[in-house]
Coordinates of C-alpha atoms and ligand atoms in Angstrom, one line a residue:
M1 CA -37.1 10.6 47.8
I2 CA -33.5 9.2 46.9
Q3 CA -33.1 8.2 50.4
L4 CA -36.8 6.2 50.4
K5 CA -35.7 4.4 47.3
L6 CA -32.3 3.1 49.5
F7 CA -34.7 1.7 52.4
V8 CA -37.1 0.0 50.1
G9 CA -34.0 -1.3 48.1
T10 CA -31.8 -2.6 51.3
L11 CA -35.3 -4.0 52.7
V12 CA -35.5 -5.8 49.0
L13 CA -32.0 -7.2 49.4
L14 CA -32.2 -7.6 53.0
V15 CA -35.6 -9.9 52.4
L16 CA -34.4 -11.4 49.4
C17 CA -30.9 -12.9 51.7
E18 CA -33.7 -14.1 54.5
Y19 CA -35.2 -15.9 51.4
S20 CA -32.1 -17.7 49.9
I21 CA -30.7 -18.0 53.4
S22 CA -33.9 -20.3 54.5
I23 CA -33.9 -22.2 51.0
E24 CA -30.0 -22.9 51.0
D25 CA -30.8 -24.4 54.7
K26 CA -33.8 -25.9 53.0
M27 CA -31.6 -27.8 50.3
R28 CA -28.8 -28.7 53.7
K29 CA -31.4 -30.6 55.7
T30 CA -32.6 -32.9 52.8
K31 CA -29.5 -32.9 51.1
K32 CA -27.3 -35.6 52.1
F33 CA -24.0 -35.4 50.4
N34 CA -23.9 -32.8 47.4
K35 CA -22.8 -29.2 47.7
N36 CA -21.5 -28.9 44.1
K37 CA -24.3 -26.4 42.2
S38 CA -26.0 -27.4 39.4
D39 CA -27.9 -25.7 36.5
G40 CA -30.8 -28.4 36.7
L41 CA -33.2 -29.5 38.7
P42 CA -32.6 -29.3 43.0
D43 CA -31.5 -33.2 43.3
H44 CA -34.2 -32.8 46.4
I45 CA -36.7 -32.9 43.8
L46 CA -35.3 -35.1 41.5
E47 CA -35.3 -37.7 44.7
K48 CA -39.3 -37.3 44.7
I49 CA -40.2 -37.3 41.5
L50 CA -37.8 -40.8 41.3
I51 CA -39.9 -41.6 44.9
K52 CA -43.2 -41.4 42.6
T53 CA -42.3 -42.9 39.6
M54 CA -41.7 -46.1 41.9
E55 CA -44.6 -46.1 43.7
N56 CA -47.1 -45.6 40.7
E57 CA -44.8 -48.8 39.5
L58 CA -45.0 -50.5 43.1
K59 CA -48.5 -49.6 42.1
I60 CA -49.3 -51.0 38.7
N61 CA -47.9 -54.5 39.8
E62 CA -50.2 -54.8 42.9
R63 CA -52.6 -57.6 41.8
P64 CA -56.0 -57.1 43.7
P65 CA -56.7 -60.5 45.3
E66 CA -57.7 -63.0 43.1
N67 CA -61.9 -64.1 43.5
M68 CA -62.6 -66.9 41.6
E69 CA -67.1 -66.3 41.6
M70 CA -65.2 -62.6 40.1
T71 CA -63.1 -64.5 37.8
K72 CA -66.0 -66.4 37.0
Q73 CA -68.6 -64.0 36.5
N74 CA -65.8 -61.8 34.5
P75 CA -63.2 -63.3 32.6
C76 CA -61.5 -59.8 32.5
Q77 CA -61.0 -60.0 36.3
K78 CA -57.3 -62.0 35.3
K79 CA -56.5 -60.7 31.6
H80 CA -54.0 -58.0 31.4
C81 CA -53.6 -55.6 28.8
S82 CA -51.1 -53.4 27.3
A83 CA -51.2 -49.5 28.0
G84 CA -54.0 -47.9 25.8
R85 CA -55.9 -51.2 25.6
E86 CA -58.4 -51.8 28.1
C87 CA -60.3 -55.7 28.1
K88 CA -63.3 -55.9 26.5
V89 CA -65.2 -59.6 26.7
N90 CA -66.7 -60.3 23.4
E91 CA -70.1 -61.8 22.6
I92 CA -68.4 -65.2 22.8
G93 CA -67.8 -64.7 26.8
V94 CA -64.0 -64.2 25.7
A95 CA -61.5 -61.4 27.5
E96 CA -60.0 -59.5 24.4
C97 CA -57.6 -56.5 24.5
V98 CA -59.6 -53.6 22.6
C99 CA -58.1 -49.9 22.6
V100 CA -59.3 -47.9 25.3
S101 CA -62.7 -46.2 23.9
E102 CA -62.6 -42.6 26.1
C103 CA -59.2 -41.4 27.6
P104 CA -60.5 -39.2 31.2
I105 CA -61.2 -35.6 30.4
E106 CA -57.8 -33.8 31.5
T107 CA -58.3 -30.3 32.8
D108 CA -54.4 -30.3 35.0
D109 CA -52.0 -29.2 32.6
R110 CA -49.3 -31.5 34.5
R111 CA -51.5 -34.4 32.8
K112 CA -50.4 -33.1 29.5
V113 CA -46.7 -34.9 27.7
C114 CA -44.6 -34.7 24.8
S115 CA -44.5 -37.4 21.4
N116 CA -41.6 -38.8 20.3
Y117 CA -43.2 -36.4 17.2
N118 CA -42.8 -33.2 19.6
E119 CA -46.5 -32.8 19.6
T120 CA -48.5 -32.3 22.8
W121 CA -51.2 -34.5 24.2
G122 CA -53.6 -34.0 26.6
S123 CA -52.0 -36.9 28.6
D124 CA -50.3 -40.4 28.1
C125 CA -53.4 -42.0 27.5
E126 CA -54.1 -40.7 24.8
I127 CA -51.2 -41.3 23.1
Y128 CA -51.3 -44.8 24.5
R129 CA -54.6 -44.8 22.6
M130 CA -53.8 -43.4 19.2
R131 CA -51.2 -46.0 19.3
C132 CA -53.4 -48.9 19.5
N133 CA -55.4 -47.6 17.1
C134 CA -53.4 -47.1 14.1
E135 CA -51.5 -50.6 15.3
E136 CA -55.4 -52.1 14.8
D137 CA -55.8 -49.9 11.2
S138 CA -58.8 -47.9 13.1
S139 CA -60.5 -45.4 11.0
K140 CA -59.7 -43.5 14.1
C141 CA -56.1 -43.5 13.4
Q142 CA -55.1 -40.1 12.5
N143 CA -51.8 -40.5 10.7
P144 CA -49.9 -44.4 9.9
E145 CA -46.9 -43.1 11.4
F146 CA -48.9 -42.8 14.9
K147 CA -48.3 -47.1 15.2
H148 CA -44.4 -45.4 16.7
L149 CA -46.2 -43.0 18.9
H150 CA -44.5 -42.8 22.3
V151 CA -44.3 -40.6 25.5
E152 CA -40.9 -38.8 25.3
Y153 CA -41.3 -37.3 28.0
Y154 CA -44.2 -35.9 30.7
G155 CA -45.2 -32.2 30.3
A156 CA -46.0 -30.1 27.5
C157 CA -43.1 -30.3 24.4
K158 CA -40.9 -27.0 24.6
Q159 CA -37.4 -26.4 24.0
L160 CA -35.2 -28.2 25.9
P161 CA -32.3 -27.3 27.0
K162 CA -29.0 -28.7 25.0
C163 CA -27.6 -30.4 28.4
S164 CA -23.5 -28.4 28.2
D165 CA -20.5 -30.0 28.8
S166 CA -19.8 -29.5 32.3
E167 CA -23.6 -30.7 33.4
M168 CA -22.7 -34.2 31.4
S169 CA -19.6 -34.5 33.5
D170 CA -21.1 -33.6 36.3
F171 CA -24.0 -36.1 36.1
P172 CA -22.5 -39.5 37.0
R173 CA -22.6 -38.0 39.9
R174 CA -25.9 -36.8 40.9
M175 CA -27.1 -40.0 39.3
R176 CA -25.3 -41.8 42.3
E177 CA -26.0 -39.8 44.3
W178 CA -30.0 -39.7 43.7
L179 CA -30.1 -44.0 43.9
Y180 CA -28.4 -44.1 46.6
N181 CA -30.6 -40.8 48.5
I182 CA -33.7 -43.4 46.8
M183 CA -32.7 -46.5 48.0
Q184 CA -32.0 -45.3 51.0
D185 CA -35.6 -44.0 51.9
L186 CA -37.0 -46.7 50.5
A187 CA -35.4 -48.8 53.4
D188 CA -35.9 -46.5 56.2
R189 CA -40.0 -46.4 55.2
E190 CA -38.9 -50.2 55.3
E191 CA -40.3 -50.9 51.8
L192 CA -37.4 -53.4 50.6
G193 CA -36.8 -57.0 51.3
P194 CA -33.7 -58.3 54.0
H195 CA -31.5 -58.3 50.9
F196 CA -32.1 -55.3 50.1
T197 CA -31.8 -53.3 53.1
K198 CA -28.5 -55.3 53.8
M199 CA -27.3 -54.3 50.7
V200 CA -27.9 -50.6 52.3
K201 CA -26.6 -50.9 55.4
E202 CA -23.4 -52.0 53.5
A203 CA -23.8 -48.8 51.3
E204 CA -24.4 -46.7 54.6
T205 CA -20.4 -48.2 56.4
N206 CA -18.6 -49.1 53.5
L207 CA -18.1 -46.7 50.9
T208 CA -16.9 -48.4 48.4
K209 CA -20.1 -50.0 48.2
R210 CA -22.0 -46.5 48.6
W211 CA -22.8 -46.7 44.8
S212 CA -21.8 -49.8 43.4
N213 CA -24.3 -51.3 45.5
A214 CA -27.0 -48.3 44.8
A215 CA -26.2 -49.3 41.0
V216 CA -27.1 -52.2 41.1
W217 CA -29.9 -51.8 42.7
K218 CA -31.7 -49.6 40.3
W219 CA -30.0 -51.9 37.3
C220 CA -31.5 -54.8 38.6
D221 CA -34.7 -52.9 39.1
L222 CA -35.0 -51.6 36.0
D223 CA -34.2 -55.0 34.1
G224 CA -38.0 -56.9 35.1
H225 CA -39.3 -56.5 31.5
P226 CA -38.1 -58.8 30.4
H227 CA -35.3 -60.1 32.9
D228 CA -33.2 -60.4 30.5
R229 CA -29.4 -59.1 32.3
A230 CA -29.7 -56.3 30.2
V231 CA -31.6 -52.9 30.2
S232 CA -33.7 -52.0 27.1
R233 CA -34.3 -48.1 26.3
H234 CA -38.1 -49.2 26.7
E235 CA -37.3 -50.7 30.1
L236 CA -35.1 -46.9 30.7
F237 CA -38.4 -45.3 30.2
P238 CA -39.4 -45.0 34.1
I239 CA -36.6 -43.3 35.2
R240 CA -36.1 -40.8 31.1
A241 CA -39.7 -39.5 30.6
P242 CA -40.5 -38.0 33.9
L243 CA -37.6 -36.6 34.6
Q244 CA -36.4 -35.4 30.8
Y245 CA -38.9 -32.0 31.2
L246 CA -37.5 -31.0 33.8
E247 CA -33.6 -32.8 33.2
H248 CA -32.1 -31.5 30.4
C249 CA -29.1 -34.2 30.5
I250 CA -30.7 -37.0 31.8
A251 CA -31.7 -38.2 28.1
P252 CA -28.4 -37.6 26.6
F253 CA -26.9 -39.8 29.2
L254 CA -28.5 -42.7 29.3
N255 CA -27.7 -42.7 25.8
K256 CA -24.9 -42.4 26.6
C257 CA -24.6 -44.9 28.3
D258 CA -24.9 -47.6 25.9
T259 CA -22.2 -47.4 25.0
N260 CA -21.9 -50.4 21.9
N261 CA -25.3 -48.3 20.6
D262 CA -27.1 -51.3 21.0
H263 CA -30.0 -50.4 22.0
M264 CA -29.3 -52.4 25.4
V265 CA -27.1 -51.5 28.7
T266 CA -25.9 -54.2 30.5
L267 CA -24.0 -54.2 33.5
V268 CA -20.8 -53.0 33.1
E269 CA -22.2 -50.3 30.8
W270 CA -24.4 -49.1 33.2
G271 CA -21.5 -48.7 36.2
D272 CA -19.1 -47.3 33.4
C273 CA -21.7 -43.9 32.8
L274 CA -22.1 -43.9 36.2
E275 CA -17.7 -44.1 37.0
I276 CA -18.4 -47.0 39.3
P277 CA -15.5 -48.9 39.6
K278 CA -16.1 -52.5 37.8
D279 CA -15.1 -54.7 40.4
T280 CA -17.2 -53.5 42.6
L281 CA -20.4 -54.6 40.6
E282 CA -21.8 -57.6 41.4
E283 CA -24.6 -58.8 39.9
D284 CA -27.6 -59.7 42.7
C285 CA -30.6 -59.5 40.6
D286 CA -32.2 -62.5 40.7
Y287 CA -32.2 -62.3 45.1
L288 CA -33.3 -58.7 44.6
R289 CA -36.2 -59.8 42.0
N290 CA -37.2 -62.5 44.7
E291 CA -38.1 -60.4 46.9
L292 CA -39.5 -57.3 44.3
N293 CA -42.2 -59.6 43.4
Ligands
NAG301 C1 -18.0 -29.9 42.8 O1 -17.1 -29.2 41.3 C2 -15.6 -29.7 41.7 C3 -15.1 -28.9 40.4 O2 -16.4 -29.3 39.2 C4 -15.3 -31.2 41.8 O3 -14.1 -30.3 42.2 C5 -15.8 -31.6 43.0 O4 -15.3 -31.9 43.5 C6 -17.2 -31.0 43.4 N1 -17.8 -31.9 45.3 C7 -18.2 -32.1 44.9 C8 -18.7 -33.0 46.5 O5 -18.5 -33.5 44.1
NAG302 C1 -41.0 -28.7 20.0 O1 -42.1 -28.1 19.8 C2 -41.4 -26.6 20.7 C3 -42.6 -26.5 21.4 O2 -44.0 -26.3 19.8 C4 -40.3 -26.3 19.9 O3 -40.3 -25.0 20.9 C5 -39.3 -27.3 19.8 O4 -38.7 -26.2 19.5 C6 -39.8 -28.3 19.1 N1 -38.5 -28.9 19.2 C7 -37.8 -29.4 18.0 C8 -37.0 -30.2 18.4 O5 -38.5 -28.8 17.1
NAG303 C1 -15.5 -52.3 51.7 O1 -15.8 -53.3 51.2 C2 -14.8 -54.1 49.6 C3 -15.4 -54.3 47.8 O2 -16.6 -54.9 48.4 C4 -14.6 -54.4 50.5 O3 -13.6 -54.7 49.6 C5 -14.2 -53.9 51.8 O4 -13.7 -55.0 52.5 C6 -15.5 -53.6 53.1 N1 -14.6 -52.8 53.8 C7 -15.7 -53.2 54.8 C8 -14.5 -51.8 56.3 O5 -15.7 -53.4 55.4

C-alpha cells in the first residue's frame, strides 16, 4: 500500500514537472526578454489583451463607407453618438442621440463589469445606458449619483489584491516590455504606417531607443481624444479598464504617473513613470497621428 502511494506520488510529481517544463517552454517562446517572475498575469497574455483592446479601438474608429443615397434616407448614418446613446430620427426627421433603449442580453460572465461604485453590472452597455438615463433625469435613473457612473474595470467586482512595493517597483519594466512587444507585433502584422515601422526598426537595432520609442508611440496613441499633448485619465481608460482585473498594479501605477496630480499625464511624466531617460524621448505624435487616421 505504501509502495503504491509512493508510486502514485512519484507519478504525480513527474507529470507536474513535465507540465511546468512545457509551460516554461511556451513562456520562453512567447516572451522576448522577461526572465523575472511576477505575481501578475504572464506577460504574453497581457500583450494579447492589450492587442485585443487596440483592435477594438481600431474597429470603433473605422467608419462605414459613406453612401450619399443612404445618408439622404437615413440622417443617422452620419451621426456619432457617445457610449450609452444611440441615434434615433425624431418626428421632424432630425437625427438625435438618445439613451440606448435596450442592451444585448449577456449570458457570458466574462462580459460583467465592475463600476466605480464597486457594483457588478451585466455589461458595459448597461452602465453607459444607466448613466445616460441619469444625465437626462429620466425616470429610469436608479440613483442620481449614477450621473458619475463609469466602468472601473472589466470583470465582476472582486477584492483586488494590493499592489505590493516589490511588484510596483518591477512594474515599469514590465510595462515597457509589453509596449515594445505590442509595437513590434503590430509592425509584424503590417498594421503600422511607415513612420511607425521606422520607429520599430530603430527600436530593434538601437537599445537606447527601444523603450523610448515604444513609450512615445503608446503615449501618442493614447493622446488622441482630444489631441492636446497630455493624456487625461479618461484617455488612459483603454489600458486601465481591461487590465485591472488581472493586473492589480495597473491602476496604482497609472495614478503614480500623474506626478503633479493634475489629472493629466504629460510625455515627460509618462517617461519618468516608465523609467526612461528624458533625453531619449522625442515627441513625434503628429507624424504618428497622420498615419493612424
Ligand atoms: C530581475 O529582478 C532582479 C531583482 O529584482 C533585478 O536585479 C534584475 O535586473 C531583474 N532581471 C530582469 C531581466 O529584469
Ligand atoms: C467590492 O466588492 C467586492 C465583491 O462584492 C468585495 O469583495 C470588495 O471587498 C469590495 N471592494 C471594496 C473596495 O469595497
Ligand atoms: C541610438 O540612439 C541614440 C539616441 O538617439 C543615438 O545617440 C545613437 O547614435 C544611436 N545608435 C545607433 C547605433 O544608431
